[in-house]
């Protein structure tokens, strides 16, 4: 009682049983959304067509503009996949996670390479492989949190899945 | 003013279940003046780059070069020697001697 009264008059200073950085807030959701976006951009790029082998100047401008915009978003989101995965891999995962999931490092390596490939090329197969690897990564992440990962159908035009905790 | 005994209030969950968010602690800042930290001691530490924050950890291992490997009890929510490596004795501010 006496000590509690003292605490009210002279509050004790905080001692942190956690740290701001890393903050403990990690989620592979953003990486998955970015990977879906890459797939979608590649699909849209594949759908770009000209009305004739020699379209007129205005149509060429429209095509160039659309390809530029789709490519820009594809590049941006492939890079986002790399960034989000790198943060979780570098800041969240610990040696015991890598021991428990021995394919973790190879998986991250594959994601980096596939994301680069998705940037360099208009390659639907590579972008789908990228999404698949990111989903595997998300499954490992949730397992390390003792959460059962489940695959749910996304509402995206890619019609792919998202890995979420059950 | 410097006192040998300091009071701290726990913020966060990395030391649960032993020390919970909101617990108040007495820390003896002279505990290691003439002795060294021992395994399983719960200590307050202060590191560079933490904006002066005092952290609460448990001594898990003493390395061959007399450094201290500290960890939180709740490993999934702790930033500790698994990230920043073993620490020198001079980073340890004191030993937790009582919770009230």
PDB file of C-alpha atoms in Angstrom, chain B:
ATOM      1  CA  UNK B   1      19.722  11.902  -8.407  1.00  0.00           C
ATOM      2  CA  UNK B   2      21.274   8.405  -8.486  1.00  0.00           C
ATOM      3  CA  UNK B   3      19.821   5.756  -6.151  1.00  0.00           C
ATOM      4  CA  UNK B   4      21.099   2.207  -5.698  1.00  0.00           C
ATOM      5  CA  UNK B   5      17.529   0.970  -5.866  1.00  0.00           C
ATOM      6  CA  UNK B   6      15.328   1.953  -8.779  1.00  0.00           C
ATOM      7  CA  UNK B   7      11.674   1.309  -9.452  1.00  0.00           C
ATOM      8  CA  UNK B   8      10.538   0.345 -12.930  1.00  0.00           C
ATOM      9  CA  UNK B   9       7.170  -0.375 -14.465  1.00  0.00           C
ATOM     10  CA  UNK B  10       7.095  -3.171 -17.069  1.00  0.00           C
ATOM     11  CA  UNK B  11       5.879  -2.187 -20.533  1.00  0.00           C
ATOM     12  CA  UNK B  12       5.333  -5.042 -22.984  1.00  0.00           C
ATOM     13  CA  UNK B  13       4.961  -8.794 -22.981  1.00  0.00           C
ATOM     14  CA  UNK B  14       8.350 -10.290 -23.731  1.00  0.00           C
ATOM     15  CA  UNK B  15       8.937 -11.374 -20.107  1.00  0.00           C
ATOM     16  CA  UNK B  16       5.601 -13.054 -19.573  1.00  0.00           C
ATOM     17  CA  UNK B  17       4.559 -15.123 -17.740  1.00  0.00           C
ATOM     18  CA  UNK B  18       7.120 -14.211 -15.056  1.00  0.00           C
ATOM     19  CA  UNK B  19       6.799 -10.454 -15.394  1.00  0.00           C
ATOM     20  CA  UNK B  20       3.675  -9.003 -16.881  1.00  0.00           C
ATOM     21  CA  UNK B  21       2.880  -5.728 -18.554  1.00  0.00           C
ATOM     22  CA  UNK B  22       2.199  -3.232 -15.755  1.00  0.00           C
ATOM     23  CA  UNK B  23       4.168  -5.008 -12.994  1.00  0.00           C
ATOM     24  CA  UNK B  24       6.339  -2.756 -10.853  1.00  0.00           C
ATOM     25  CA  UNK B  25       9.889  -3.866 -10.058  1.00  0.00           C
ATOM     26  CA  UNK B  26      12.729  -3.027  -7.727  1.00  0.00           C
ATOM     27  CA  UNK B  27      16.095  -3.109  -9.422  1.00  0.00           C
ATOM     28  CA  UNK B  28      19.357  -3.160  -7.494  1.00  0.00           C
ATOM     29  CA  UNK B  29      21.910  -1.159  -9.425  1.00  0.00           C
ATOM     30  CA  UNK B  30      24.744  -2.265  -7.142  1.00  0.00           C
ATOM     31  CA  UNK B  31      24.185  -6.007  -7.560  1.00  0.00           C
ATOM     32  CA  UNK B  32      27.010  -6.372 -10.033  1.00  0.00           C
ATOM     33  CA  UNK B  33      29.436  -3.897  -8.549  1.00  0.00           C
ATOM     34  CA  UNK B  34      31.603  -6.622  -7.024  1.00  0.00           C
ATOM     35  CA  UNK B  35      30.197  -9.687  -8.751  1.00  0.00           C
ATOM     36  CA  UNK B  36      29.139 -10.791 -12.190  1.00  0.00           C
ATOM     37  CA  UNK B  37      25.656 -11.451 -13.536  1.00  0.00           C
ATOM     38  CA  UNK B  38      24.640 -15.082 -13.256  1.00  0.00           C
ATOM     39  CA  UNK B  39      22.572 -17.358 -15.427  1.00  0.00           C
ATOM     40  CA  UNK B  40      18.838 -16.765 -15.093  1.00  0.00           C
ATOM     41  CA  UNK B  41      19.232 -13.355 -13.478  1.00  0.00           C
ATOM     42  CA  UNK B  42      16.603 -10.952 -14.737  1.00  0.00           C
ATOM     43  CA  UNK B  43      18.321  -7.699 -15.536  1.00  0.00           C
ATOM     44  CA  UNK B  44      17.726  -4.259 -16.936  1.00  0.00           C
ATOM     45  CA  UNK B  45      19.937  -3.308 -19.845  1.00  0.00           C
ATOM     46  CA  UNK B  46      20.523  -0.236 -21.949  1.00  0.00           C
ATOM     47  CA  UNK B  47      21.846  -0.396 -25.490  1.00  0.00           C
ATOM     48  CA  UNK B  48      22.964   2.164 -27.987  1.00  0.00           C
ATOM     49  CA  UNK B  49      20.400   3.093 -30.606  1.00  0.00           C
ATOM     50  CA  UNK B  50      17.415   2.497 -28.373  1.00  0.00           C
ATOM     51  CA  UNK B  51      16.802   6.169 -27.601  1.00  0.00           C
ATOM     52  CA  UNK B  52      17.781   5.691 -23.962  1.00  0.00           C
ATOM     53  CA  UNK B  53      15.238   2.959 -23.389  1.00  0.00           C
ATOM     54  CA  UNK B  54      15.829   0.492 -20.606  1.00  0.00           C
ATOM     55  CA  UNK B  55      15.046  -3.091 -21.592  1.00  0.00           C
ATOM     56  CA  UNK B  56      14.216  -6.076 -19.426  1.00  0.00           C
ATOM     57  CA  UNK B  57      15.893  -9.409 -20.196  1.00  0.00           C
ATOM     58  CA  UNK B  58      17.065 -12.694 -18.696  1.00  0.00           C
ATOM     59  CA  UNK B  59      20.693 -13.884 -18.750  1.00  0.00           C
ATOM     60  CA  UNK B  60      20.652 -17.067 -20.780  1.00  0.00           C
ATOM     61  CA  UNK B  61      24.323 -17.670 -21.353  1.00  0.00           C
ATOM     62  CA  UNK B  62      27.744 -16.306 -20.460  1.00  0.00           C
ATOM     63  CA  UNK B  63      30.051 -16.483 -23.452  1.00  0.00           C
ATOM     64  CA  UNK B  64      33.721 -17.464 -23.407  1.00  0.00           C
ATOM     65  CA  UNK B  65      34.734 -13.820 -23.709  1.00  0.00           C
ATOM     66  CA  UNK B  66      32.627 -12.913 -20.627  1.00  0.00           C
ATOM     67  CA  UNK B  67      29.764 -11.384 -22.546  1.00  0.00           C
ATOM     68  CA  UNK B  68      26.142 -12.022 -21.724  1.00  0.00           C
ATOM     69  CA  UNK B  69      23.558 -13.544 -24.018  1.00  0.00           C
ATOM     70  CA  UNK B  70      20.192 -12.139 -22.938  1.00  0.00           C
ATOM     71  CA  UNK B  71      16.722 -13.134 -24.047  1.00  0.00           C
ATOM     72  CA  UNK B  72      13.120 -12.320 -23.339  1.00  0.00           C
ATOM     73  CA  UNK B  73      11.059 -15.119 -21.867  1.00  0.00           C
ATOM     74  CA  UNK B  74       8.409 -14.796 -24.520  1.00  0.00           C
ATOM     75  CA  UNK B  75      10.631 -15.448 -27.503  1.00  0.00           C
ATOM     76  CA  UNK B  76       8.112 -14.610 -30.180  1.00  0.00           C
ATOM     77  CA  UNK B  77       7.812 -11.040 -28.882  1.00  0.00           C
ATOM     78  CA  UNK B  78      11.327 -10.189 -27.850  1.00  0.00           C
ATOM     79  CA  UNK B  79      14.182  -8.226 -29.322  1.00  0.00           C
ATOM     80  CA  UNK B  80      17.261  -9.645 -27.656  1.00  0.00           C
ATOM     81  CA  UNK B  81      20.706 -11.212 -28.100  1.00  0.00           C
ATOM     82  CA  UNK B  82      19.355 -13.357 -30.903  1.00  0.00           C
ATOM     83  CA  UNK B  83      19.241 -10.061 -32.812  1.00  0.00           C
ATOM     84  CA  UNK B  84      21.917  -7.839 -31.308  1.00  0.00           C
ATOM     85  CA  UNK B  85      24.333 -10.480 -30.001  1.00  0.00           C
ATOM     86  CA  UNK B  86      25.843 -10.945 -26.541  1.00  0.00           C
ATOM     87  CA  UNK B  87      26.305  -7.765 -24.525  1.00  0.00           C
ATOM     88  CA  UNK B  88      29.063  -6.428 -22.288  1.00  0.00           C
ATOM     89  CA  UNK B  89      28.612  -6.193 -18.532  1.00  0.00           C
ATOM     90  CA  UNK B  90      28.600  -2.407 -18.723  1.00  0.00           C
ATOM     91  CA  UNK B  91      25.304  -2.547 -20.652  1.00  0.00           C
ATOM     92  CA  UNK B  92      23.632  -4.199 -17.657  1.00  0.00           C
ATOM     93  CA  UNK B  93      22.169  -1.578 -15.354  1.00  0.00           C
ATOM     94  CA  UNK B  94      21.004  -3.760 -12.506  1.00  0.00           C
ATOM     95  CA  UNK B  95      19.318  -6.879 -11.262  1.00  0.00           C
ATOM     96  CA  UNK B  96      15.603  -7.263 -10.664  1.00  0.00           C
ATOM     97  CA  UNK B  97      15.247  -8.166  -7.004  1.00  0.00           C
ATOM     98  CA  UNK B  98      11.549  -7.838  -6.334  1.00  0.00           C
ATOM     99  CA  UNK B  99       8.191  -7.493  -8.006  1.00  0.00           C
ATOM    100  CA  UNK B 100       5.283  -5.860  -6.217  1.00  0.00           C
TER     101      UNK B 100
END
